[in-house]
């Protein structure tokens, strides 16, 4: 049994200006961060030269520390030790020292695609980022007869501004992690963007729920798993599926009425259930939901009795002796443990089949009645 919820998410596109950091290995800068981390988070240019640069002049170490400062890995201590300035490792520097890539900043104009959905975490909301190229003079001349599009910058929505201050790994791109370092709060909305992305939430008993994105962003298709997203667990998802019927679920099986079931469901003790809508006050709404293989149980003793007698009838495939019938009754009693069953006798079951068959008895009737006639 598993529940799969799907919905199309809101994706907005903007042209923005600012500084973006793209992840690069930069082993030489990581080595500096690791050396600083090994020395209680502080490092001088002289120490750097002695341990990493083969005793080169202090000026070389200062230049390398200056590069680290530009990347946000260190900050200069305001209280020099013995007149010598010390570089202090930042939180970003500690992340790099632990094996992370360095975010190398680039300033320019960018086109960004950002997602808005209560289930998508901030670090996954930046779906794609590309350098933005202003139209060339040639393009303007070619298009001079075309209707001019009115271009205007607006304040980015609050949720988009939060994305523009985050780090993530866009699922529609080259796979590199990106840090939005310093993006202006205004941008130009892009109204025409061939984008449609679907969010899928999969929940199953005794497993962690999973979230994924799939679709096209500006014509580029991709799929993205969201392993660290706070997805609601199975019990919560299932409870909101059931709504008013949540009390019918005992943690393992759903209580159902006998008359609502077909032969396949009665035989397998599983049902296929459809819900028109799934809605949650925090996680939003999804459309129609199909849940296959739902474990089911009788809602009442009467439902259990009808179900048990149906099984006794359904399992008649050959001649049934009194001993066989008694054993089958014990089996259905075990199947419906906890219910007060009213089981038909072999004679009653045979008569019920005779009535259903009309004037001419069927094969099942004789499979039950003949052993009684022969005292078997």
Steps between C-alpha positions, in 0.01 A plus 500: 500500500637839404354847451625723218383862497578727205446865420635765265702758695529875450823603325591866440776635278692827555796691357710615797833671563749401764779273615469123469750241622551181301657201677856408400741254669787754553722259689755773583237705685364194680854424620520851651165452674606160633827644633310778677255247644790296639632814675183582697351696211774766478791536260768756417666558163833383646349174627337443163832544319686272743252212480361517145707725276855379554612800710418753228488869601215608725361712217414184307309367798318832537390490136365146541317600819358799315354261240352293784345817641340580162347151501363553851721233658682727747460835671785703649519508878470853637745418781834399344722262695836662572445755226433230238158491338312172536250349260197357678309211340135580420211254503533478123870428546422220744260347247774504235753359748268203555511416129256743340558676170584871483235736365684722251304825456398642164319830464259556214145475374323168543179328402366292789209257527370464856234267642236585757352202683454427872668158464812620314779612737681828441822335376307320225286795388754633251427275204728658240733796450652626176699813400267760351600663174346834409368512141768614256459802272451258209218326684336834571519594129360164390214534743425870445183414309386256768286620792723633775475327834474732793783420741476599863676399818300419810573411859559126515240317713618431855521125434712561186731732697554222754599266215740771380683480834536122505730221386392199297565270209260586214347188351480662157862592426853361492479337844718753682396643833418871500509766771295815447742745660366849434191531280316829465145504638356615167468294185328483166221238478519270199148427387575254219686194625428145385490354846290231665624308803313234699560416865455137610458388861528125560404356840497135611463325838817460708705705249613860475294703255676630188463816294608553141466752219459421132429714199627767264661834587531729198486194275762297692369177656636358823418295809608589851477311828457709817658270762516756782154651453270473806237278339197397709502136612268225383261512796447874456451472124263205534299665778437805280406271211240326712358816652181406688586131454828529693343321799452191277880455477650298787860556396511191281164453324200705391151402616259452206145381443446164330262632235760751375746226399538294184628143473864601450496714814326230703759244395812713540397708805630804310312784334570774246369830637472836321474842665388813315736734685775515764534818700719597795511841674881517483596280206239624253259306278533224240246373248347154459692224681498128415617272783539133397538190719344646817475225769137465608292339777128464574337802660259296718426144614224481238746601225748243632234224497393579144863514393582168671201322341600644161847346545349161590295517180783636283744227605273212399683354201444125553308261728508618862474245782372591845857496630614728216219743570575505875867577422402781266275650767795499741713676239253782447458532877874560523486740206238712679637474853327746731167490315188309610422296191175336403611232256268295283498125544588286201131426450407871513773593255386230259138618521608861436677382185196305393282808531751705303526238229124474437338175393815334378764460776851613414833327547575672832170377645588137429855552633339583834182291498629170361744435791207569738281251316779244510579578870860583414 
